[in-house]
Amino acid sequence: MIRSALAKARPEAVPAAVELRSALARLEAIALEAGAPDLAREANRALESLVRDEICVVVLGSFNRGKTSLVNALLGEPVLPVGIVPVTSVATLVRYGPAPSAWLTLADGRRSPIDLADLPGYVAEAEEPTDRSVVSHVEVEFPADVLAGGLVLADTPGIGSAHADATRRAREFLPRVDAAIFVLSPDPPVSQMELDYLRNIGAETPHFLVVLTKTDLFPESVWRESAAYSRRAIAEALGRREDSLEIRPVAELRSPGVAPEGPVATAEDSGVAAVSRELRRLVEAEGPAVLRAGAGRRLRRTAESLLALLDLQEAALKAPIEKLESGLRMLEERIGTLRRRREDGRALLVHGTRRVVQALEGSLADLREEALGGLASEIRAALDEAGRARKRKLVARVDARIGAHVAAVYDDWRESVGLHIEDLFREETQRVAELVDGTLVDLREWVTERFGVHLPSPQQSTELVESPGFYYLIEGARPQLTIQALGFLLLPRVVLRRKLRRRAERLAAEELDRNAGRLRADVAYRMQETVRQFLARLEEHAAATEEALHHAVELAASRRHEGAAETGRELERIAAARTRLGASVLPKGA
């Protein structure tokens, strides 16, 4: 009955706030009684948002895209720590308060005040707090106009950081999203990993804003090209029309009080004011509906998870004791096999990535040989076209010709061999994901055969496959640096022309080697970080399945050993919890 009601619940059918509060409170109590504290905390978080009448706008994206800088710019003060390296490793919620203050919230729900000046020690990857593993998140109050009216800005760890735990923490925040700001920057444009993340956001809320930061660090033609590329990719990934998607450009966001190297844009002309107005419009015009819709989604999702847990517990309790005990032993053996299989997959992926990098190196070496003669000819042609130009104009002409030719060479490489390299890498991750999926399917089928329980299908590991976006902004050569370093500009013009012509092959080789090195390092780094993220998510995904199954069977075995009376009482608690779920958790219209 309840499962049917949950399945038929329409996302757009949102009950009144009072009904939702009552339902979430009951759901929290039922989850605690059923021994599911994680689900109880999720219900409590949704309830807190309704009680506070707050809309949580989560700032999401890859590391070093400028998420924290954007939050600081919206606040008007450098409240949160920023840096060149990935900084944020713990989610930070910023809400309105009459005076700046901060609290640390631990995983068990306890809160303690902290000095705002000590904030970097709790949220920054570069710092080493005593035990970050027990920190759930940090809460900050600040008297910023943008927060008035119930807006909460949540700054999350960047996905793709070298700290795999930061990526996990960022994804854990998705169920709390009422609305989102997804942050990109021009180089590189949106990656496949980020598109996967955006799909997850789209499944949680239709309210999200895409912001392109650091636009003043690039020529307008470059950042607009990047924005157009990202808009097309995002629209395709989300199944939306391209003209329905807007990407708001924002200039570099310097912290107030920091002396700039150049002119500083105001909030209005930097684009920050436009983002702030959009957030205010969301709160004022759509706030109550957005808030209720988010709470309703969390209610349904948490109720579904709790119902599945109750089914598992009941089936295990009703199994014959001999079958239950042998089943527990077999389950532990199978879980051990699954873990060893994941270790095998880890080794396979590391080895496979090495093969991909070797293929990349071979491809770039072949490219160098093929492009060398053509680039040298371009240098000589630029010298001929320069005629009797002065030395600096001569060098500038050669510089422009080299830059255009190198960009064309590597753009062509990306459209052919580069995409093939990306496919090879995706195949390696796909192979490992399929290996783990096969083992998880076997485990679920074994549980069905052993206990007669049809478990809901978990997310497929193959859906976790993420690969970097192979998009490179190849910088043109800068002969005014390399040639001046050789002292060429000190030579007479005739001698300079002669030497440049003679050294055309050498200059071409150096330029191709320099760009190939940048390209190889970029691809290798992205692969390394993707492997790190993928393996962390794969471990988390598989471990969650293992732990849920093991907990249900182990708990049942424990109750059976305590005697028939305790077993009966446990079954009665499960039946009562299921009845309460069906009768009182789902409010009318949900």
Coordinates of C-alpha atoms in Angstrom, one line a residue:
M1 CA 0.0 0.0 0.0
I2 CA 2.6 2.6 1.1
R3 CA 5.0 1.5 -1.7
S4 CA 2.2 2.1 -4.2
A5 CA 1.4 5.5 -2.7
L6 CA 5.0 6.5 -2.9
A7 CA 5.2 5.4 -6.5
K8 CA 2.1 7.4 -7.4
A9 CA 3.2 10.5 -5.5
R10 CA 3.5 13.4 -8.0
P11 CA 6.5 15.7 -7.5
E12 CA 4.4 18.7 -8.3
A13 CA 1.8 17.8 -5.7
V14 CA 3.2 19.6 -2.7
P15 CA 1.2 19.5 0.6
A16 CA 0.9 22.5 2.9
A17 CA 3.9 23.4 5.1
V18 CA 2.1 22.4 8.3
E19 CA 1.3 19.0 7.0
L20 CA 4.9 18.5 5.8
R21 CA 6.3 19.5 9.2
S22 CA 4.1 16.9 10.9
A23 CA 4.9 14.2 8.4
L24 CA 8.7 14.8 8.6
A25 CA 8.6 14.8 12.4
R26 CA 6.7 11.5 12.4
L27 CA 9.2 10.1 9.8
E28 CA 12.1 11.1 12.0
A29 CA 10.6 9.4 15.0
I30 CA 9.9 6.2 13.1
A31 CA 13.4 6.1 11.6
L32 CA 14.9 6.4 15.1
E33 CA 12.8 3.6 16.4
A34 CA 13.7 1.4 13.4
G35 CA 17.4 1.8 14.1
A36 CA 18.1 4.1 11.1
P37 CA 19.7 7.2 12.5
D38 CA 21.0 8.4 9.1
L39 CA 17.4 8.5 7.8
A40 CA 16.2 10.2 10.9
R41 CA 18.9 12.9 10.4
E42 CA 17.8 13.4 6.8
A43 CA 14.2 13.9 7.9
N44 CA 15.3 16.3 10.6
R45 CA 17.3 18.4 8.2
A46 CA 14.3 18.8 5.9
L47 CA 12.1 19.6 9.0
E48 CA 14.6 22.2 10.1
S49 CA 14.5 24.0 6.7
L50 CA 10.7 24.2 6.9
V51 CA 10.7 25.4 10.5
R52 CA 13.3 28.1 9.8
D53 CA 11.5 29.0 6.6
E54 CA 14.8 29.0 4.8
I55 CA 15.7 28.2 1.2
C56 CA 19.0 26.4 0.9
V57 CA 20.9 27.5 -2.3
V58 CA 23.9 25.2 -2.7
V59 CA 26.9 26.5 -4.5
L60 CA 28.3 23.5 -6.5
G61 CA 31.0 22.7 -9.0
S62 CA 34.6 21.5 -9.5
F63 CA 37.4 22.7 -7.3
N64 CA 39.1 26.0 -8.2
R65 CA 36.1 27.2 -10.2
G66 CA 35.7 30.1 -7.8
K67 CA 32.7 28.9 -5.7
T68 CA 33.9 30.4 -2.4
S69 CA 35.0 33.6 -4.1
L70 CA 31.4 33.9 -5.5
V71 CA 29.9 33.4 -2.0
N72 CA 32.2 36.0 -0.5
A73 CA 31.3 38.5 -3.3
L74 CA 27.6 37.9 -2.7
L75 CA 28.2 38.5 1.0
G76 CA 30.2 41.6 0.3
E77 CA 33.0 40.5 2.7
P78 CA 35.8 37.8 2.6
V79 CA 33.9 35.7 5.2
L80 CA 35.1 32.2 3.9
P81 CA 38.7 31.2 3.2
V82 CA 39.9 31.1 -0.4
G83 CA 43.1 30.0 -2.1
I84 CA 44.8 28.8 -5.3
V85 CA 44.8 25.2 -4.1
P86 CA 41.5 23.5 -3.3
V87 CA 40.4 25.0 0.0
T88 CA 36.9 24.0 1.0
S89 CA 36.7 20.4 2.3
V90 CA 33.7 20.8 4.7
A91 CA 30.3 22.3 3.7
T92 CA 29.7 25.7 5.1
L93 CA 26.1 27.1 5.5
V94 CA 25.8 30.9 5.7
R95 CA 22.6 32.4 6.9
Y96 CA 21.5 35.8 8.1
G97 CA 22.4 36.9 11.6
P98 CA 22.7 40.3 13.3
A99 CA 26.5 39.8 14.0
P100 CA 29.2 37.5 12.5
S101 CA 29.4 34.2 14.3
A102 CA 30.1 30.5 13.6
W103 CA 29.2 27.1 14.9
L104 CA 30.7 23.7 14.3
T105 CA 28.2 20.8 13.7
L106 CA 29.5 17.3 14.3
A107 CA 28.3 14.1 12.6
D108 CA 26.2 13.2 15.7
G109 CA 24.3 16.5 15.6
R110 CA 26.1 18.3 18.4
R111 CA 26.9 22.0 17.9
S112 CA 29.6 24.1 19.4
P113 CA 30.5 27.8 18.8
I114 CA 33.9 28.6 17.2
D115 CA 35.7 31.8 16.5
L116 CA 35.0 33.0 12.9
A117 CA 38.8 33.7 12.6
D118 CA 39.4 30.0 13.2
L119 CA 37.1 29.0 10.3
P120 CA 40.0 28.0 7.9
G121 CA 41.1 25.3 10.4
Y122 CA 37.8 23.5 10.0
V123 CA 36.9 23.9 6.3
A124 CA 40.2 24.3 4.5
E125 CA 41.9 21.3 2.9
A126 CA 45.3 22.8 3.6
E127 CA 44.7 22.9 7.3
E128 CA 44.9 20.0 9.6
P129 CA 42.2 20.0 12.3
T130 CA 42.3 17.4 15.1
D131 CA 39.6 15.2 13.6
R132 CA 37.7 16.5 10.5
S133 CA 36.1 13.1 10.0
V134 CA 33.6 13.9 12.8
V135 CA 32.7 17.3 11.4
S136 CA 29.4 17.4 9.5
H137 CA 29.4 21.0 8.5
V138 CA 30.0 24.5 9.7
E139 CA 27.3 27.1 10.1
V140 CA 28.0 30.9 9.8
E141 CA 25.7 33.8 10.6
F142 CA 26.4 37.1 8.8
P143 CA 24.5 40.3 8.3
A144 CA 24.4 40.4 4.5
D145 CA 21.5 41.9 2.6
V146 CA 21.4 38.9 0.2
L147 CA 20.6 36.6 3.1
A148 CA 17.7 38.6 4.4
G149 CA 14.4 36.9 3.8
G150 CA 15.5 33.3 4.5
L151 CA 18.2 32.6 1.9
V152 CA 21.0 30.2 3.1
L153 CA 24.1 29.9 0.9
A154 CA 25.9 26.6 1.2
D155 CA 29.5 26.5 0.0
T156 CA 30.4 22.9 -0.7
P157 CA 33.7 21.1 -1.3
G158 CA 34.7 21.0 -5.0
I159 CA 34.3 17.8 -6.9
G160 CA 37.5 16.6 -8.5
S161 CA 39.7 17.7 -5.6
A162 CA 42.8 15.6 -4.8
H163 CA 40.9 14.8 -1.6
A164 CA 38.4 12.1 -2.5
D165 CA 36.6 12.7 0.7
A166 CA 35.8 16.3 -0.4
T167 CA 34.1 15.0 -3.5
R168 CA 32.0 12.6 -1.3
R169 CA 31.0 15.4 1.0
A170 CA 29.9 17.6 -1.9
R171 CA 27.7 14.8 -3.3
E172 CA 26.2 14.1 0.1
F173 CA 24.8 17.6 0.1
L174 CA 22.7 17.1 -3.1
P175 CA 19.6 15.8 -1.2
R176 CA 19.5 19.1 0.7
V177 CA 19.2 21.2 -2.4
D178 CA 16.3 23.6 -2.7
A179 CA 18.0 25.5 -5.5
A180 CA 21.6 25.6 -6.8
I181 CA 24.3 27.8 -8.3
F182 CA 26.6 25.7 -10.5
V183 CA 29.9 27.5 -11.0
L184 CA 32.1 27.2 -14.1
S185 CA 35.1 29.1 -15.5
P186 CA 36.3 29.6 -19.1
D187 CA 39.2 27.2 -19.1
P188 CA 38.4 24.4 -19.3
P189 CA 34.7 24.6 -20.1
V190 CA 32.2 22.1 -18.6
S191 CA 33.6 18.6 -18.4
Q192 CA 31.8 15.2 -18.6
M193 CA 32.3 14.9 -14.8
E194 CA 30.5 18.2 -14.3
L195 CA 27.7 17.3 -16.7
D196 CA 27.1 14.1 -14.6
Y197 CA 26.9 16.3 -11.5
L198 CA 24.5 18.7 -13.2
R199 CA 22.2 15.7 -14.0
N200 CA 22.2 14.8 -10.4
I201 CA 21.3 18.4 -9.5
G202 CA 18.5 18.4 -12.1
A203 CA 17.0 15.3 -10.5
E204 CA 16.9 17.2 -7.1
T205 CA 15.5 20.6 -8.2
P206 CA 14.5 22.4 -11.4
H207 CA 15.8 25.7 -9.8
F208 CA 19.5 26.2 -10.7
L209 CA 21.6 29.0 -12.0
V210 CA 24.9 28.5 -14.0
V211 CA 27.6 31.2 -13.4
L212 CA 30.8 31.6 -15.4
T213 CA 33.4 33.1 -13.2
K214 CA 36.9 34.7 -14.0
T215 CA 35.7 36.2 -17.3
D216 CA 38.0 39.2 -17.0
L217 CA 41.0 36.9 -17.0
F218 CA 40.3 35.9 -20.6
P219 CA 39.7 37.8 -23.9
E220 CA 35.9 38.2 -24.4
S221 CA 36.0 36.1 -27.5
V222 CA 37.6 33.2 -25.5
W223 CA 35.2 33.2 -22.5
R224 CA 32.1 33.7 -24.8
E225 CA 33.3 30.7 -26.9
S226 CA 33.7 28.7 -23.7
A227 CA 30.2 29.8 -22.4
A228 CA 28.6 28.7 -25.8
Y229 CA 30.4 25.3 -25.6
S230 CA 29.2 24.8 -22.0
R231 CA 25.6 25.9 -22.8
R232 CA 25.3 23.4 -25.7
A233 CA 26.7 20.6 -23.6
I234 CA 24.6 21.4 -20.5
A235 CA 21.4 21.7 -22.6
E236 CA 22.0 18.4 -24.3
A237 CA 22.8 16.6 -21.0
L238 CA 19.7 17.9 -19.3
G239 CA 17.4 17.5 -22.4
R240 CA 16.6 21.2 -22.5
R241 CA 16.5 23.7 -25.3
E242 CA 19.7 25.6 -25.6
D243 CA 17.9 29.0 -25.7
S244 CA 16.2 28.2 -22.4
L245 CA 19.5 28.0 -20.5
E246 CA 21.4 31.2 -19.4
I247 CA 25.0 31.3 -18.2
R248 CA 25.7 34.4 -16.2
P249 CA 29.2 35.8 -16.6
V250 CA 31.0 37.1 -13.5
A251 CA 34.4 38.9 -13.5
E252 CA 37.3 37.9 -11.2
L253 CA 36.1 38.2 -7.6
R254 CA 38.8 39.7 -5.5
S255 CA 38.3 39.7 -1.7
P256 CA 37.5 43.1 -0.3
G257 CA 40.5 44.7 1.4
V258 CA 43.0 43.0 -0.9
A259 CA 45.0 45.4 -3.0
P260 CA 44.3 44.5 -6.7
E261 CA 46.9 44.5 -9.4
G262 CA 44.5 46.2 -11.8
P263 CA 41.2 48.0 -11.8
V264 CA 38.4 46.3 -9.7
A265 CA 35.0 45.9 -11.2
T266 CA 32.0 47.0 -9.1
A267 CA 29.4 44.4 -8.0
E268 CA 27.1 45.8 -10.7
D269 CA 29.5 45.6 -13.7
S270 CA 31.2 42.4 -12.4
G271 CA 28.0 40.5 -12.7
V272 CA 27.6 39.7 -9.0
A273 CA 24.7 42.1 -8.6
A274 CA 22.7 40.2 -11.3
V275 CA 23.3 36.9 -9.5
S276 CA 22.2 38.6 -6.2
R277 CA 19.0 39.9 -7.8
E278 CA 18.2 36.5 -9.2
L279 CA 18.5 35.0 -5.7
R280 CA 16.3 37.6 -4.2
R281 CA 13.7 37.0 -6.9
L282 CA 13.7 33.3 -6.1
V283 CA 13.2 33.9 -2.4
E284 CA 10.5 36.6 -2.8
A285 CA 8.5 35.2 -5.7
E286 CA 8.9 31.4 -5.5
G287 CA 10.3 30.8 -2.0
P288 CA 7.4 29.0 -0.3
A289 CA 6.7 26.7 -3.2
V290 CA 10.4 25.9 -3.7
L291 CA 10.8 25.2 0.0
R292 CA 7.8 22.9 0.2
A293 CA 8.8 21.1 -3.0
G294 CA 12.2 20.4 -1.7
A295 CA 10.9 19.1 1.7
G296 CA 8.4 16.9 -0.2
R297 CA 11.1 15.3 -2.3
R298 CA 13.1 14.5 0.8
L299 CA 10.0 13.1 2.6
R300 CA 9.3 10.7 -0.3
R301 CA 12.9 9.6 -0.7
T302 CA 13.5 9.0 3.0
A303 CA 10.2 7.1 3.4
E304 CA 11.1 4.9 0.4
S305 CA 14.5 4.1 2.0
L306 CA 13.0 3.4 5.4
L307 CA 10.4 1.1 3.9
A308 CA 13.1 -0.9 2.1
L309 CA 15.0 -1.3 5.3
L310 CA 11.9 -2.5 7.2
D311 CA 11.4 -5.2 4.5
L312 CA 14.9 -6.4 4.9
Q313 CA 14.7 -6.6 8.6
E314 CA 11.4 -8.5 8.6
A315 CA 12.5 -11.0 6.0
A316 CA 15.7 -11.8 7.9
L317 CA 13.8 -12.2 11.2
K318 CA 11.4 -14.7 9.7
A319 CA 14.1 -17.0 8.2
P320 CA 14.8 -20.3 10.1
I321 CA 17.6 -19.8 12.5
E322 CA 19.9 -22.4 10.8
K323 CA 19.3 -20.7 7.5
L324 CA 19.8 -17.3 9.0
E325 CA 23.1 -18.2 10.7
S326 CA 24.5 -19.9 7.6
G327 CA 23.2 -17.1 5.5
L328 CA 25.1 -14.6 7.6
R329 CA 28.3 -16.5 7.2
M330 CA 27.8 -16.8 3.5
L331 CA 26.9 -13.1 3.2
E332 CA 30.1 -12.1 5.0
E333 CA 32.1 -14.4 2.6
R334 CA 30.4 -12.8 -0.4
I335 CA 31.1 -9.3 0.9
G336 CA 34.7 -10.3 1.4
T337 CA 34.8 -11.5 -2.2
L338 CA 33.3 -8.3 -3.4
R339 CA 35.9 -6.3 -1.6
R340 CA 38.7 -8.3 -3.1
R341 CA 37.1 -7.9 -6.5
R342 CA 37.1 -4.1 -6.0
E343 CA 40.8 -4.3 -5.1
D344 CA 41.4 -6.2 -8.4
G345 CA 39.4 -3.6 -10.2
R346 CA 41.5 -0.8 -8.7
A347 CA 44.7 -2.5 -9.9
L348 CA 43.2 -3.0 -13.4
L349 CA 42.2 0.6 -13.6
V350 CA 45.6 1.9 -12.6
H351 CA 47.3 -0.4 -15.1
G352 CA 44.7 0.5 -17.8
T353 CA 45.3 4.3 -17.2
R354 CA 49.0 3.8 -17.7
R355 CA 48.2 2.2 -21.1
V356 CA 46.1 5.2 -22.0
V357 CA 48.8 7.6 -21.1
Q358 CA 51.3 5.6 -23.1
A359 CA 49.0 5.8 -26.1
L360 CA 48.7 9.5 -25.5
E361 CA 52.5 9.9 -25.5
G362 CA 52.8 7.9 -28.7
S363 CA 50.2 10.0 -30.4
L364 CA 51.8 13.3 -29.4
A365 CA 55.2 12.0 -30.6
D366 CA 53.7 11.1 -34.0
L367 CA 52.0 14.5 -34.1
R368 CA 55.2 16.3 -33.5
E369 CA 56.9 14.6 -36.4
E370 CA 54.0 15.2 -38.7
A371 CA 53.6 18.9 -37.8
L372 CA 57.3 19.8 -37.6
G373 CA 57.9 20.6 -41.3
G374 CA 54.6 22.5 -41.6
L375 CA 55.3 24.7 -38.6
A376 CA 58.9 25.5 -39.8
S377 CA 57.4 26.5 -43.2
E378 CA 54.9 28.8 -41.5
I379 CA 57.8 30.5 -39.7
R380 CA 59.7 31.1 -43.0
A381 CA 56.5 32.3 -44.6
A382 CA 55.9 34.8 -41.8
L383 CA 59.4 36.1 -42.3
D384 CA 58.8 36.5 -46.1
E385 CA 55.5 38.3 -45.5
A386 CA 57.1 40.6 -42.9
G387 CA 59.3 42.2 -45.6
R388 CA 61.4 45.0 -44.3
A389 CA 59.4 45.3 -41.0
R390 CA 61.1 46.5 -37.9
K391 CA 62.5 43.8 -35.6
R392 CA 59.6 43.8 -33.0
K393 CA 56.9 43.7 -35.8
L394 CA 58.9 40.9 -37.4
V395 CA 58.8 38.9 -34.2
A396 CA 55.1 39.7 -33.6
R397 CA 54.3 38.5 -37.1
V398 CA 56.2 35.2 -36.5
D399 CA 54.5 34.9 -33.1
A400 CA 51.0 35.2 -34.5
R401 CA 51.7 32.7 -37.3
I402 CA 53.1 30.2 -34.9
G403 CA 50.2 30.6 -32.5
A404 CA 47.6 30.1 -35.2
H405 CA 49.3 27.1 -36.6
V406 CA 49.9 25.4 -33.3
A407 CA 46.3 25.9 -32.2
A408 CA 45.1 24.4 -35.5
V409 CA 47.4 21.4 -35.1
Y410 CA 46.2 20.6 -31.6
D411 CA 42.5 21.3 -32.4
D412 CA 42.7 18.8 -35.2
W413 CA 44.4 16.4 -32.8
R414 CA 41.6 16.8 -30.3
E415 CA 38.9 16.1 -32.9
S416 CA 40.5 12.9 -34.0
V417 CA 43.1 11.2 -31.8
G418 CA 42.2 13.2 -28.6
L419 CA 38.6 11.9 -28.6
H420 CA 39.9 8.4 -29.2
I421 CA 42.1 8.7 -26.1
E422 CA 39.1 9.8 -24.1
D423 CA 37.2 6.8 -25.3
L424 CA 40.0 4.5 -24.3
F425 CA 40.0 6.0 -20.8
R426 CA 36.2 5.7 -20.5
E427 CA 36.5 2.0 -21.6
E428 CA 38.9 1.3 -18.7
T429 CA 36.6 2.8 -16.1
Q430 CA 33.6 1.1 -17.7
R431 CA 35.3 -2.3 -17.4
V432 CA 35.9 -1.8 -13.7
A433 CA 32.3 -0.5 -13.1
E434 CA 30.8 -3.5 -14.9
L435 CA 33.0 -5.9 -12.8
V436 CA 31.7 -4.4 -9.6
D437 CA 28.1 -4.2 -10.9
G438 CA 28.2 -7.9 -11.8
T439 CA 29.2 -8.8 -8.2
L440 CA 26.5 -6.5 -6.7
V441 CA 23.9 -8.1 -8.9
D442 CA 25.0 -11.6 -7.8
L443 CA 24.8 -10.4 -4.2
R444 CA 21.3 -9.0 -4.6
E445 CA 20.1 -12.2 -6.4
W446 CA 21.6 -14.3 -3.6
V447 CA 19.6 -12.3 -1.0
T448 CA 16.5 -12.8 -3.1
E449 CA 17.1 -16.5 -3.3
R450 CA 18.1 -16.9 0.3
F451 CA 15.5 -14.7 2.0
G452 CA 12.8 -14.1 -0.6
V453 CA 13.4 -10.3 -0.6
H454 CA 13.5 -8.4 -3.9
L455 CA 15.7 -5.5 -3.1
P456 CA 15.3 -2.2 -5.0
S457 CA 17.8 -1.8 -7.8
P458 CA 20.7 0.4 -6.6
Q459 CA 22.4 3.0 -8.8
Q460 CA 24.5 1.2 -11.4
S461 CA 28.2 1.6 -10.9
T462 CA 28.4 2.2 -14.7
E463 CA 26.5 5.5 -14.0
L464 CA 29.5 6.6 -11.9
V465 CA 31.8 6.5 -14.9
E466 CA 33.2 9.9 -15.3
S467 CA 35.8 11.2 -17.7
P468 CA 37.4 14.6 -18.1
G469 CA 36.3 17.0 -20.8
F470 CA 39.0 17.0 -23.4
Y471 CA 39.0 20.7 -24.2
Y472 CA 42.2 22.6 -24.4
L473 CA 42.9 26.3 -24.9
I474 CA 46.3 26.1 -26.6
E475 CA 48.3 29.2 -26.0
G476 CA 50.2 30.5 -29.0
A477 CA 54.0 30.7 -28.9
R478 CA 55.5 33.8 -27.5
P479 CA 58.6 34.5 -29.5
Q480 CA 58.9 37.8 -27.8
L481 CA 59.9 35.8 -24.8
T482 CA 61.8 32.9 -26.3
I483 CA 63.6 34.9 -29.0
Q484 CA 64.4 37.8 -26.7
A485 CA 65.8 35.2 -24.2
L486 CA 68.1 34.1 -26.9
G487 CA 69.3 37.7 -27.4
F488 CA 67.9 37.8 -31.0
L489 CA 66.5 41.3 -30.7
L490 CA 70.0 42.6 -30.0
L491 CA 71.0 41.5 -33.4
P492 CA 70.8 43.7 -36.5
R493 CA 67.6 43.1 -38.5
V494 CA 69.2 41.3 -41.4
V495 CA 71.1 39.0 -39.0
L496 CA 67.9 38.4 -37.0
R497 CA 65.9 37.4 -40.1
R498 CA 68.7 35.1 -41.3
K499 CA 69.0 33.4 -37.9
L500 CA 65.3 32.9 -37.5
R501 CA 65.1 31.4 -41.0
R502 CA 68.0 29.0 -40.2
R503 CA 66.5 28.1 -36.8
A504 CA 63.0 27.6 -38.0
E505 CA 63.1 23.8 -37.5
R506 CA 64.5 24.2 -34.0
L507 CA 61.9 26.9 -33.0
A508 CA 59.1 24.7 -34.4
A509 CA 60.4 21.7 -32.5
E510 CA 60.6 23.7 -29.3
E511 CA 57.1 25.1 -29.7
L512 CA 55.5 21.7 -30.4
D513 CA 57.4 20.1 -27.5
R514 CA 56.3 22.8 -25.1
N515 CA 52.6 22.5 -26.1
A516 CA 52.7 18.7 -26.2
G517 CA 54.2 18.7 -22.7
R518 CA 51.4 21.0 -21.4
L519 CA 48.8 18.8 -23.1
R520 CA 50.2 15.6 -21.7
A521 CA 50.5 17.0 -18.2
D522 CA 46.9 18.3 -18.3
V523 CA 45.4 15.0 -19.6
A524 CA 47.5 12.9 -17.2
Y525 CA 46.4 15.1 -14.2
R526 CA 42.7 14.9 -15.2
M527 CA 42.9 11.1 -15.6
Q528 CA 44.6 10.8 -12.2
E529 CA 42.0 12.8 -10.4
T530 CA 39.1 11.1 -12.3
V531 CA 40.5 7.7 -11.2
R532 CA 40.8 8.9 -7.6
Q533 CA 37.2 10.2 -7.6
F534 CA 35.8 7.2 -9.5
L535 CA 37.4 4.6 -7.1
A536 CA 36.2 6.6 -4.1
R537 CA 32.6 6.7 -5.3
L538 CA 32.8 3.0 -6.4
E539 CA 33.9 2.1 -2.9
E540 CA 31.2 4.2 -1.3
H541 CA 28.5 2.8 -3.6
A542 CA 29.4 -0.8 -3.0
A543 CA 30.0 -0.4 0.7
A544 CA 26.6 1.1 1.2
T545 CA 24.9 -2.0 -0.3
E546 CA 27.1 -4.3 1.7
E547 CA 26.5 -2.6 5.0
A548 CA 22.7 -2.4 4.6
L549 CA 22.5 -6.1 3.9
H550 CA 24.9 -7.1 6.6
H551 CA 23.1 -4.9 9.2
A552 CA 19.7 -6.4 8.5
V553 CA 20.9 -10.0 8.7
E554 CA 23.2 -9.5 11.6
L555 CA 20.4 -7.7 13.6
A556 CA 18.0 -10.5 12.9
A557 CA 20.5 -13.2 14.0
S558 CA 21.1 -11.2 17.2
R559 CA 17.3 -11.0 18.0
R560 CA 16.8 -14.7 17.3
H561 CA 19.5 -15.6 19.8
E562 CA 17.8 -13.4 22.4
G563 CA 14.8 -15.6 22.1
A564 CA 11.3 -15.9 20.6
A565 CA 9.9 -13.1 22.7
E566 CA 12.4 -10.5 21.5
T567 CA 12.1 -11.7 18.0
G568 CA 8.3 -11.3 18.2
R569 CA 8.7 -7.8 19.7
E570 CA 11.0 -6.9 16.8
L571 CA 8.5 -8.1 14.3
E572 CA 5.8 -6.1 16.0
R573 CA 7.9 -3.0 15.9
I574 CA 8.6 -3.4 12.2
A575 CA 4.9 -4.0 11.5
A576 CA 3.9 -0.9 13.6
A577 CA 6.5 1.2 11.9
R578 CA 5.3 0.2 8.4
T579 CA 1.7 0.9 9.4
R580 CA 2.7 4.3 10.8
L581 CA 4.6 5.1 7.6
G582 CA 1.5 4.3 5.4
A583 CA -1.0 5.9 7.7
S584 CA 0.6 9.1 8.8
V585 CA 3.9 10.0 7.0
L586 CA 2.5 10.7 3.6
P587 CA 0.3 13.8 3.9
K588 CA -2.7 14.3 1.7
G589 CA -1.7 15.4 -1.8
A590 CA 1.9 14.1 -1.5

